[in-house]
Amino acid sequence: MTSDPFFHPVSGFELPRFAGVPTFMRLPHVAPDHPRFDDVQIGLIGVPWDSGTTNRAGPRHGPRQLRDASTMIRAQHQASGLRPFEMANCADLGDVGPNPADIADSMQRITAFYDQVCAAGIRPLTAGGDHLISLPVLRALAKDGPLGMVHFDSHTDLFHSYFNGQMYTHGTPFRRAVEEGLLDPKRVIQIGIRGSMYDAEDRDFAKAEGIRIVEIEEFFERGVADVMAEARDIVGNQPTYVSYDIDFVDPTFAPGTGTPEVGGPNSYQALQVCRELYGVNIVGADMVEVSPPFDQLGNTAFLGVSIMFELLCAMLADSIGAK
Ligand code: MN
Ligand code: MN
């Protein structure tokens, strides 16, 4: 795999990082009506929408702050040596325009955007948005059958409903995704789960469907390498989605999020888990729940884009799924 120089990011040697229009990782902006859209292989997409949030809102502002922070990302992965922007044509595809007053309409808009992305053979790397955005993305990605999923989060997001019958919130996306046949529950692993609980409804659903939950106690007892070896076993070599909620990370390192839970992984472990995904057949990935109003200095967003860079490298760490 090699990339077209048109898709190379602007280097900090050429133009200082504080200058220029801040696209994701300083890549070219290639919207779906751009003549080079069909040449994109990995598309970075913003979904500035948080109408699924049940408590402290703010992730609608995530993509803008993440784009700004992502100007810090350089060309080469420090540990693996990968140079992702030279391995595939990567571009910032822009934002999905949501309808903040209508959940159903917003989800349709998101799926319609990702339908275009999939039709062009582009693998999406998404910046949310709250965690409900993963559902309309999966509706576009899982057209050929249910996907596996590696899910980093302090919450399962497997609840049936909120507020007497609201089925679509950031606490329910993966319950819906299993019900809709978008995910194969036996190829789903959720890692980092912790915090006080409403009840065991989500755990009971996981058990009944065969979803593997690695609670934080087990994560720390076994360590990153052992848990992630199991994750690779569970998803196998079939198409797999990676969903990364920033609240997986301890709020000391990621305070800018709506539902923080203490006692989590540090920022280094947050990167390590992605490096253990090399070789997985990743058809798409997301970074969600970065909420700028709760961290206006942007440290959470910088961690978020550092994780996105790790995910990008993991998506390119084998040739499976490449054009
Ligand atoms: Mn979540
Ligand atoms: Mn969460």
mmCIF file of C-alpha atoms in Angstrom, residues 12-314:
data_model
loop_
_atom_site.group_PDB
_atom_site.id
_atom_site.type_symbol
_atom_site.label_atom_id
_atom_site.label_comp_id
_atom_site.label_asym_id
_atom_site.label_seq_id
_atom_site.Cartn_x
_atom_site.Cartn_y
_atom_site.Cartn_z
ATOM 1 C CA GLY A 12 4.816 21.025 10.863
ATOM 2 C CA PHE A 13 8.161 21.561 9.123
ATOM 3 C CA GLU A 14 6.331 23.360 6.294
ATOM 4 C CA LEU A 15 3.606 25.295 8.112
ATOM 5 C CA PRO A 16 3.544 25.728 11.909
ATOM 6 C CA ARG A 17 0.882 23.644 13.630
ATOM 7 C CA PHE A 18 -1.062 26.641 14.896
ATOM 8 C CA ALA A 19 -1.546 27.947 11.340
ATOM 9 C CA GLY A 20 -3.990 26.908 8.664
ATOM 10 C CA VAL A 21 -7.545 25.534 8.714
ATOM 11 C CA PRO A 22 -7.592 22.675 11.259
ATOM 12 C CA THR A 23 -8.721 19.504 9.474
ATOM 13 C CA PHE A 24 -8.278 16.117 11.163
ATOM 14 C CA MET A 25 -4.522 15.433 11.391
ATOM 15 C CA ARG A 26 -3.952 18.232 8.820
ATOM 16 C CA LEU A 27 -5.284 16.011 6.026
ATOM 17 C CA PRO A 28 -7.030 17.399 2.939
ATOM 18 C CA HIS A 29 -10.752 18.066 3.296
ATOM 19 C CA VAL A 30 -12.477 15.776 0.806
ATOM 20 C CA ALA A 31 -16.264 16.014 1.140
ATOM 21 C CA PRO A 32 -18.490 13.464 -0.673
ATOM 22 C CA ASP A 33 -18.901 15.857 -3.643
ATOM 23 C CA HIS A 34 -15.106 16.307 -4.024
ATOM 24 C CA PRO A 35 -13.627 14.836 -7.252
ATOM 25 C CA ARG A 36 -11.107 12.766 -5.253
ATOM 26 C CA PHE A 37 -13.715 11.271 -2.865
ATOM 27 C CA ASP A 38 -13.632 7.856 -4.540
ATOM 28 C CA ASP A 39 -9.826 7.702 -4.103
ATOM 29 C CA VAL A 40 -10.022 7.951 -0.315
ATOM 30 C CA GLN A 41 -9.266 4.715 1.569
ATOM 31 C CA ILE A 42 -9.650 5.845 5.169
ATOM 32 C CA GLY A 43 -11.995 8.745 5.916
ATOM 33 C CA LEU A 44 -11.934 10.716 9.160
ATOM 34 C CA ILE A 45 -15.440 11.990 9.881
ATOM 35 C CA GLY A 46 -16.936 14.268 12.523
ATOM 36 C CA VAL A 47 -20.394 13.589 13.935
ATOM 37 C CA PRO A 48 -21.143 16.646 16.099
ATOM 38 C CA TRP A 49 -24.291 15.376 17.776
ATOM 39 C CA ASP A 50 -25.206 14.558 21.380
ATOM 40 C CA SER A 51 -28.994 14.275 21.443
ATOM 41 C CA GLY A 52 -28.610 10.764 22.894
ATOM 42 C CA THR A 53 -26.957 12.106 26.049
ATOM 43 C CA THR A 54 -28.897 11.312 29.237
ATOM 44 C CA ASN A 55 -27.001 13.571 31.647
ATOM 45 C CA ARG A 56 -24.192 16.089 31.028
ATOM 46 C CA ALA A 57 -24.282 17.144 27.372
ATOM 47 C CA GLY A 58 -21.406 18.522 25.290
ATOM 48 C CA PRO A 59 -19.992 15.949 22.815
ATOM 49 C CA ARG A 60 -21.666 17.869 19.973
ATOM 50 C CA HIS A 61 -18.663 20.164 20.354
ATOM 51 C CA GLY A 62 -16.226 17.243 20.184
ATOM 52 C CA PRO A 63 -15.264 17.168 16.496
ATOM 53 C CA ARG A 64 -14.245 20.832 16.391
ATOM 54 C CA GLN A 65 -11.995 20.560 19.452
ATOM 55 C CA LEU A 66 -10.647 17.195 18.263
ATOM 56 C CA ARG A 67 -9.741 18.664 14.876
ATOM 57 C CA ASP A 68 -7.874 21.495 16.570
ATOM 58 C CA ALA A 69 -6.011 19.095 18.899
ATOM 59 C CA SER A 70 -5.243 16.742 16.001
ATOM 60 C CA THR A 71 -2.925 19.297 14.400
ATOM 61 C CA MET A 72 -0.406 17.967 16.970
ATOM 62 C CA ILE A 73 -0.308 14.527 15.327
ATOM 63 C CA ARG A 74 2.854 13.821 13.313
ATOM 64 C CA ALA A 75 3.553 11.389 10.475
ATOM 65 C CA GLN A 76 5.062 8.361 12.239
ATOM 66 C CA HIS A 77 3.957 6.049 15.050
ATOM 67 C CA GLN A 78 6.658 6.162 17.689
ATOM 68 C CA ALA A 79 6.510 2.499 18.796
ATOM 69 C CA SER A 80 5.519 0.560 15.641
ATOM 70 C CA GLY A 81 7.237 2.843 13.127
ATOM 71 C CA LEU A 82 4.130 2.851 10.927
ATOM 72 C CA ARG A 83 3.643 5.909 8.695
ATOM 73 C CA PRO A 84 -0.108 5.642 8.137
ATOM 74 C CA PHE A 85 -0.524 8.607 5.790
ATOM 75 C CA GLU A 86 1.947 6.994 3.382
ATOM 76 C CA MET A 87 0.208 3.594 3.572
ATOM 77 C CA ALA A 88 -3.266 4.673 2.485
ATOM 78 C CA ASN A 89 -5.109 7.687 1.109
ATOM 79 C CA CYS A 90 -6.477 9.316 4.249
ATOM 80 C CA ALA A 91 -8.697 12.404 4.242
ATOM 81 C CA ASP A 92 -10.997 14.484 6.426
ATOM 82 C CA LEU A 93 -14.449 13.885 4.942
ATOM 83 C CA GLY A 94 -15.979 16.691 6.988
ATOM 84 C CA ASP A 95 -18.924 16.550 9.376
ATOM 85 C CA VAL A 96 -22.275 14.853 9.125
ATOM 86 C CA GLY A 97 -24.826 17.650 9.481
ATOM 87 C CA PRO A 98 -27.172 16.545 12.291
ATOM 88 C CA ASN A 99 -30.613 17.804 13.290
ATOM 89 C CA PRO A 100 -30.194 18.592 17.002
ATOM 90 C CA ALA A 101 -33.988 18.791 17.418
ATOM 91 C CA ASP A 102 -34.798 15.323 16.035
ATOM 92 C CA ILE A 103 -33.132 12.044 17.044
ATOM 93 C CA ALA A 104 -34.635 9.868 14.289
ATOM 94 C CA ASP A 105 -33.850 12.378 11.545
ATOM 95 C CA SER A 106 -30.275 12.763 12.803
ATOM 96 C CA MET A 107 -29.734 9.016 12.796
ATOM 97 C CA GLN A 108 -31.036 8.801 9.222
ATOM 98 C CA ARG A 109 -28.672 11.589 8.171
ATOM 99 C CA ILE A 110 -25.726 9.792 9.788
ATOM 100 C CA THR A 111 -26.559 6.466 8.116
ATOM 101 C CA ALA A 112 -27.055 8.195 4.736
ATOM 102 C CA PHE A 113 -23.598 9.820 5.004
ATOM 103 C CA TYR A 114 -21.954 6.508 5.923
ATOM 104 C CA ASP A 115 -23.819 4.737 3.097
ATOM 105 C CA GLN A 116 -21.931 7.048 0.711
ATOM 106 C CA VAL A 117 -18.681 6.341 2.530
ATOM 107 C CA CYS A 118 -19.179 2.569 2.315
ATOM 108 C CA ALA A 119 -20.287 2.733 -1.338
ATOM 109 C CA ALA A 120 -16.964 4.425 -2.143
ATOM 110 C CA GLY A 121 -15.060 1.648 -0.339
ATOM 111 C CA ILE A 122 -13.822 4.021 2.355
ATOM 112 C CA ARG A 123 -13.189 2.754 5.889
ATOM 113 C CA PRO A 124 -14.456 5.335 8.409
ATOM 114 C CA LEU A 125 -12.657 6.586 11.517
ATOM 115 C CA THR A 126 -15.230 8.692 13.345
ATOM 116 C CA ALA A 127 -15.023 11.427 15.964
ATOM 117 C CA GLY A 128 -18.257 11.830 17.950
ATOM 118 C CA GLY A 129 -20.570 12.858 19.259
ATOM 119 C CA ASP A 130 -22.106 10.828 22.039
ATOM 120 C CA HIS A 131 -22.164 7.036 21.911
ATOM 121 C CA LEU A 132 -25.548 6.834 20.183
ATOM 122 C CA ILE A 133 -23.771 7.790 16.939
ATOM 123 C CA SER A 134 -22.274 4.284 16.726
ATOM 124 C CA LEU A 135 -25.729 2.813 16.004
ATOM 125 C CA PRO A 136 -26.477 4.713 12.759
ATOM 126 C CA VAL A 137 -22.843 4.157 11.683
ATOM 127 C CA LEU A 138 -23.201 0.396 12.240
ATOM 128 C CA ARG A 139 -26.447 0.413 10.222
ATOM 129 C CA ALA A 140 -24.374 1.481 7.203
ATOM 130 C CA LEU A 141 -21.354 -0.720 7.905
ATOM 131 C CA ALA A 142 -23.101 -4.007 8.676
ATOM 132 C CA LYS A 143 -24.957 -4.360 5.375
ATOM 133 C CA ASP A 144 -23.212 -7.664 4.563
ATOM 134 C CA GLY A 145 -23.944 -9.234 7.934
ATOM 135 C CA PRO A 146 -23.277 -8.748 11.615
ATOM 136 C CA LEU A 147 -19.889 -7.417 12.703
ATOM 137 C CA GLY A 148 -17.695 -8.252 15.676
ATOM 138 C CA MET A 149 -16.807 -5.415 18.013
ATOM 139 C CA VAL A 150 -14.070 -4.480 20.447
ATOM 140 C CA HIS A 151 -15.643 -1.887 22.750
ATOM 141 C CA PHE A 152 -13.654 0.206 25.245
ATOM 142 C CA ASP A 153 -15.877 1.961 27.766
ATOM 143 C CA SER A 154 -16.674 2.186 31.449
ATOM 144 C CA HIS A 155 -20.308 1.405 30.520
ATOM 145 C CA THR A 156 -21.881 -1.431 28.545
ATOM 146 C CA ASP A 157 -24.402 0.826 26.724
ATOM 147 C CA LEU A 158 -26.656 -2.249 26.615
ATOM 148 C CA PHE A 159 -29.722 -0.899 28.403
ATOM 149 C CA HIS A 160 -33.187 -1.472 27.000
ATOM 150 C CA SER A 161 -34.514 2.110 27.325
ATOM 151 C CA TYR A 162 -34.524 5.306 29.384
ATOM 152 C CA PHE A 163 -37.260 7.668 30.564
ATOM 153 C CA ASN A 164 -40.182 5.279 30.117
ATOM 154 C CA GLY A 165 -39.622 4.046 26.613
ATOM 155 C CA GLN A 166 -36.926 6.167 24.933
ATOM 156 C CA MET A 167 -35.107 3.462 22.960
ATOM 157 C CA TYR A 168 -32.392 5.677 21.463
ATOM 158 C CA THR A 169 -29.903 7.127 23.964
ATOM 159 C CA HIS A 170 -26.141 6.821 24.459
ATOM 160 C CA GLY A 171 -26.899 4.088 27.018
ATOM 161 C CA THR A 172 -28.703 1.828 24.520
ATOM 162 C CA PRO A 173 -26.865 1.733 21.144
ATOM 163 C CA PHE A 174 -25.411 -1.764 21.393
ATOM 164 C CA ARG A 175 -28.652 -3.305 22.687
ATOM 165 C CA ARG A 176 -30.293 -1.972 19.508
ATOM 166 C CA ALA A 177 -27.347 -3.065 17.360
ATOM 167 C CA VAL A 178 -27.661 -6.654 18.609
ATOM 168 C CA GLU A 179 -31.457 -6.628 18.189
ATOM 169 C CA GLU A 180 -31.082 -5.281 14.638
ATOM 170 C CA GLY A 181 -28.522 -7.936 13.702
ATOM 171 C CA LEU A 182 -25.729 -5.394 13.180
ATOM 172 C CA LEU A 183 -23.454 -7.048 15.748
ATOM 173 C CA ASP A 184 -22.769 -10.737 16.339
ATOM 174 C CA PRO A 185 -22.947 -10.788 20.159
ATOM 175 C CA LYS A 186 -20.631 -13.813 20.340
ATOM 176 C CA ARG A 187 -17.959 -11.698 18.629
ATOM 177 C CA VAL A 188 -18.363 -8.694 20.937
ATOM 178 C CA ILE A 189 -16.090 -7.881 23.877
ATOM 179 C CA GLN A 190 -16.581 -4.897 26.194
ATOM 180 C CA ILE A 191 -13.533 -3.833 28.198
ATOM 181 C CA GLY A 192 -13.138 -1.510 31.194
ATOM 182 C CA ILE A 193 -16.684 -1.697 32.587
ATOM 183 C CA ARG A 194 -17.039 -0.116 36.048
ATOM 184 C CA GLY A 195 -18.935 2.297 38.267
ATOM 185 C CA SER A 196 -22.055 2.098 40.387
ATOM 186 C CA MET A 197 -24.931 0.325 38.674
ATOM 187 C CA TYR A 198 -28.660 0.883 38.206
ATOM 188 C CA ASP A 199 -29.136 -2.898 38.371
ATOM 189 C CA ALA A 200 -27.853 -5.940 36.447
ATOM 190 C CA GLU A 201 -30.179 -5.591 33.426
ATOM 191 C CA ASP A 202 -27.329 -4.820 31.024
ATOM 192 C CA ARG A 203 -25.139 -7.633 32.374
ATOM 193 C CA ASP A 204 -28.048 -10.077 32.158
ATOM 194 C CA PHE A 205 -28.634 -9.135 28.511
ATOM 195 C CA ALA A 206 -24.918 -9.614 27.775
ATOM 196 C CA LYS A 207 -24.908 -13.023 29.459
ATOM 197 C CA ALA A 208 -28.017 -14.174 27.605
ATOM 198 C CA GLU A 209 -26.579 -13.093 24.228
ATOM 199 C CA GLY A 210 -23.005 -14.278 24.796
ATOM 200 C CA ILE A 211 -21.353 -10.835 24.921
ATOM 201 C CA ARG A 212 -18.044 -10.945 26.823
ATOM 202 C CA ILE A 213 -17.708 -8.242 29.485
ATOM 203 C CA VAL A 214 -14.284 -7.589 31.022
ATOM 204 C CA GLU A 215 -14.912 -5.537 34.151
ATOM 205 C CA ILE A 216 -12.128 -3.240 35.293
ATOM 206 C CA GLU A 217 -11.066 -5.545 38.168
ATOM 207 C CA GLU A 218 -10.323 -8.353 35.709
ATOM 208 C CA PHE A 219 -8.632 -5.902 33.321
ATOM 209 C CA PHE A 220 -6.126 -4.833 35.985
ATOM 210 C CA GLU A 221 -5.659 -8.352 37.400
ATOM 211 C CA ARG A 222 -4.772 -9.838 34.017
ATOM 212 C CA GLY A 223 -3.131 -6.867 32.324
ATOM 213 C CA VAL A 224 -3.436 -5.347 28.866
ATOM 214 C CA ALA A 225 -1.646 -8.031 26.829
ATOM 215 C CA ASP A 226 -3.632 -10.969 28.217
ATOM 216 C CA VAL A 227 -7.035 -9.270 27.946
ATOM 217 C CA MET A 228 -6.330 -8.064 24.420
ATOM 218 C CA ALA A 229 -5.166 -11.539 23.329
ATOM 219 C CA GLU A 230 -8.612 -12.756 24.365
ATOM 220 C CA ALA A 231 -10.203 -9.841 22.473
ATOM 221 C CA ARG A 232 -8.358 -10.880 19.273
ATOM 222 C CA ASP A 233 -9.535 -14.466 19.801
ATOM 223 C CA ILE A 234 -13.154 -13.408 20.224
ATOM 224 C CA VAL A 235 -13.349 -11.255 17.081
ATOM 225 C CA GLY A 236 -11.153 -13.604 15.008
ATOM 226 C CA ASN A 237 -10.315 -12.572 11.454
ATOM 227 C CA GLN A 238 -13.845 -11.563 10.463
ATOM 228 C CA PRO A 239 -14.949 -7.912 10.001
ATOM 229 C CA THR A 240 -14.803 -6.024 13.272
ATOM 230 C CA TYR A 241 -15.759 -2.570 14.485
ATOM 231 C CA VAL A 242 -13.802 -0.788 17.230
ATOM 232 C CA SER A 243 -15.753 1.611 19.417
ATOM 233 C CA TYR A 244 -13.801 3.703 21.912
ATOM 234 C CA ASP A 245 -15.614 5.775 24.544
ATOM 235 C CA ILE A 246 -13.153 8.238 26.096
ATOM 236 C CA ASP A 247 -14.671 7.479 29.520
ATOM 237 C CA PHE A 248 -12.821 4.123 29.331
ATOM 238 C CA VAL A 249 -9.849 6.192 30.505
ATOM 239 C CA ASP A 250 -9.610 7.381 34.115
ATOM 240 C CA PRO A 251 -11.091 10.893 34.533
ATOM 241 C CA THR A 252 -7.729 12.091 35.871
ATOM 242 C CA PHE A 253 -6.542 11.816 32.263
ATOM 243 C CA ALA A 254 -9.892 12.404 30.518
ATOM 244 C CA PRO A 255 -12.080 14.739 32.578
ATOM 245 C CA GLY A 256 -13.838 16.133 29.500
ATOM 246 C CA THR A 257 -16.672 13.645 29.277
ATOM 247 C CA GLY A 258 -20.277 13.433 30.430
ATOM 248 C CA THR A 259 -20.293 10.231 32.497
ATOM 249 C CA PRO A 260 -16.863 9.870 34.136
ATOM 250 C CA GLU A 261 -16.067 6.796 36.268
ATOM 251 C CA VAL A 262 -13.037 6.707 38.560
ATOM 252 C CA GLY A 263 -10.627 3.786 38.859
ATOM 253 C CA GLY A 264 -9.827 3.436 35.166
ATOM 254 C CA PRO A 265 -6.805 2.901 32.895
ATOM 255 C CA ASN A 266 -4.190 5.626 32.561
ATOM 256 C CA SER A 267 -3.397 7.415 29.320
ATOM 257 C CA TYR A 268 -0.569 5.022 28.426
ATOM 258 C CA GLN A 269 -2.789 1.975 28.884
ATOM 259 C CA ALA A 270 -5.365 3.824 26.759
ATOM 260 C CA LEU A 271 -2.870 3.734 23.877
ATOM 261 C CA GLN A 272 -1.547 0.227 24.628
ATOM 262 C CA VAL A 273 -4.922 -1.445 24.102
ATOM 263 C CA CYS A 274 -5.009 -0.072 20.536
ATOM 264 C CA ARG A 275 -1.533 -1.410 19.757
ATOM 265 C CA GLU A 276 -2.839 -4.865 20.681
ATOM 266 C CA LEU A 277 -5.394 -4.589 17.844
ATOM 267 C CA TYR A 278 -2.757 -4.907 15.115
ATOM 268 C CA GLY A 279 -3.848 -7.684 12.761
ATOM 269 C CA VAL A 280 -7.567 -7.392 13.550
ATOM 270 C CA ASN A 281 -9.791 -6.950 10.478
ATOM 271 C CA ILE A 282 -11.051 -3.461 11.375
ATOM 272 C CA VAL A 283 -13.801 -2.158 9.069
ATOM 273 C CA GLY A 284 -14.344 1.061 11.027
ATOM 274 C CA ALA A 285 -13.658 2.699 14.359
ATOM 275 C CA ASP A 286 -14.871 5.575 16.482
ATOM 276 C CA MET A 287 -13.802 7.846 19.334
ATOM 277 C CA VAL A 288 -16.840 9.167 21.201
ATOM 278 C CA GLU A 289 -17.981 11.143 24.247
ATOM 279 C CA VAL A 290 -15.236 13.807 24.262
ATOM 280 C CA SER A 291 -17.089 16.772 25.796
ATOM 281 C CA PRO A 292 -15.192 20.078 25.478
ATOM 282 C CA PRO A 293 -17.360 22.033 27.968
ATOM 283 C CA PHE A 294 -15.926 19.823 30.753
ATOM 284 C CA ASP A 295 -12.300 20.284 29.680
ATOM 285 C CA GLN A 296 -11.850 23.540 27.891
ATOM 286 C CA LEU A 297 -8.054 23.259 28.055
ATOM 287 C CA GLY A 298 -8.400 20.386 25.606
ATOM 288 C CA ASN A 299 -6.275 17.721 27.313
ATOM 289 C CA THR A 300 -9.075 15.177 26.911
ATOM 290 C CA ALA A 301 -9.325 16.025 23.220
ATOM 291 C CA PHE A 302 -5.569 15.608 22.805
ATOM 292 C CA LEU A 303 -5.813 12.153 24.363
ATOM 293 C CA GLY A 304 -8.792 11.495 22.080
ATOM 294 C CA VAL A 305 -6.907 12.305 18.894
ATOM 295 C CA SER A 306 -3.848 10.397 20.120
ATOM 296 C CA ILE A 307 -6.142 7.360 20.454
ATOM 297 C CA MET A 308 -7.561 8.091 16.983
ATOM 298 C CA PHE A 309 -4.012 8.022 15.604
ATOM 299 C CA GLU A 310 -3.473 4.654 17.340
ATOM 300 C CA LEU A 311 -6.726 3.362 15.818
ATOM 301 C CA LEU A 312 -5.702 4.629 12.377
ATOM 302 C CA CYS A 313 -2.412 2.724 12.641
ATOM 303 C CA ALA A 314 -4.279 -0.385 13.830
#
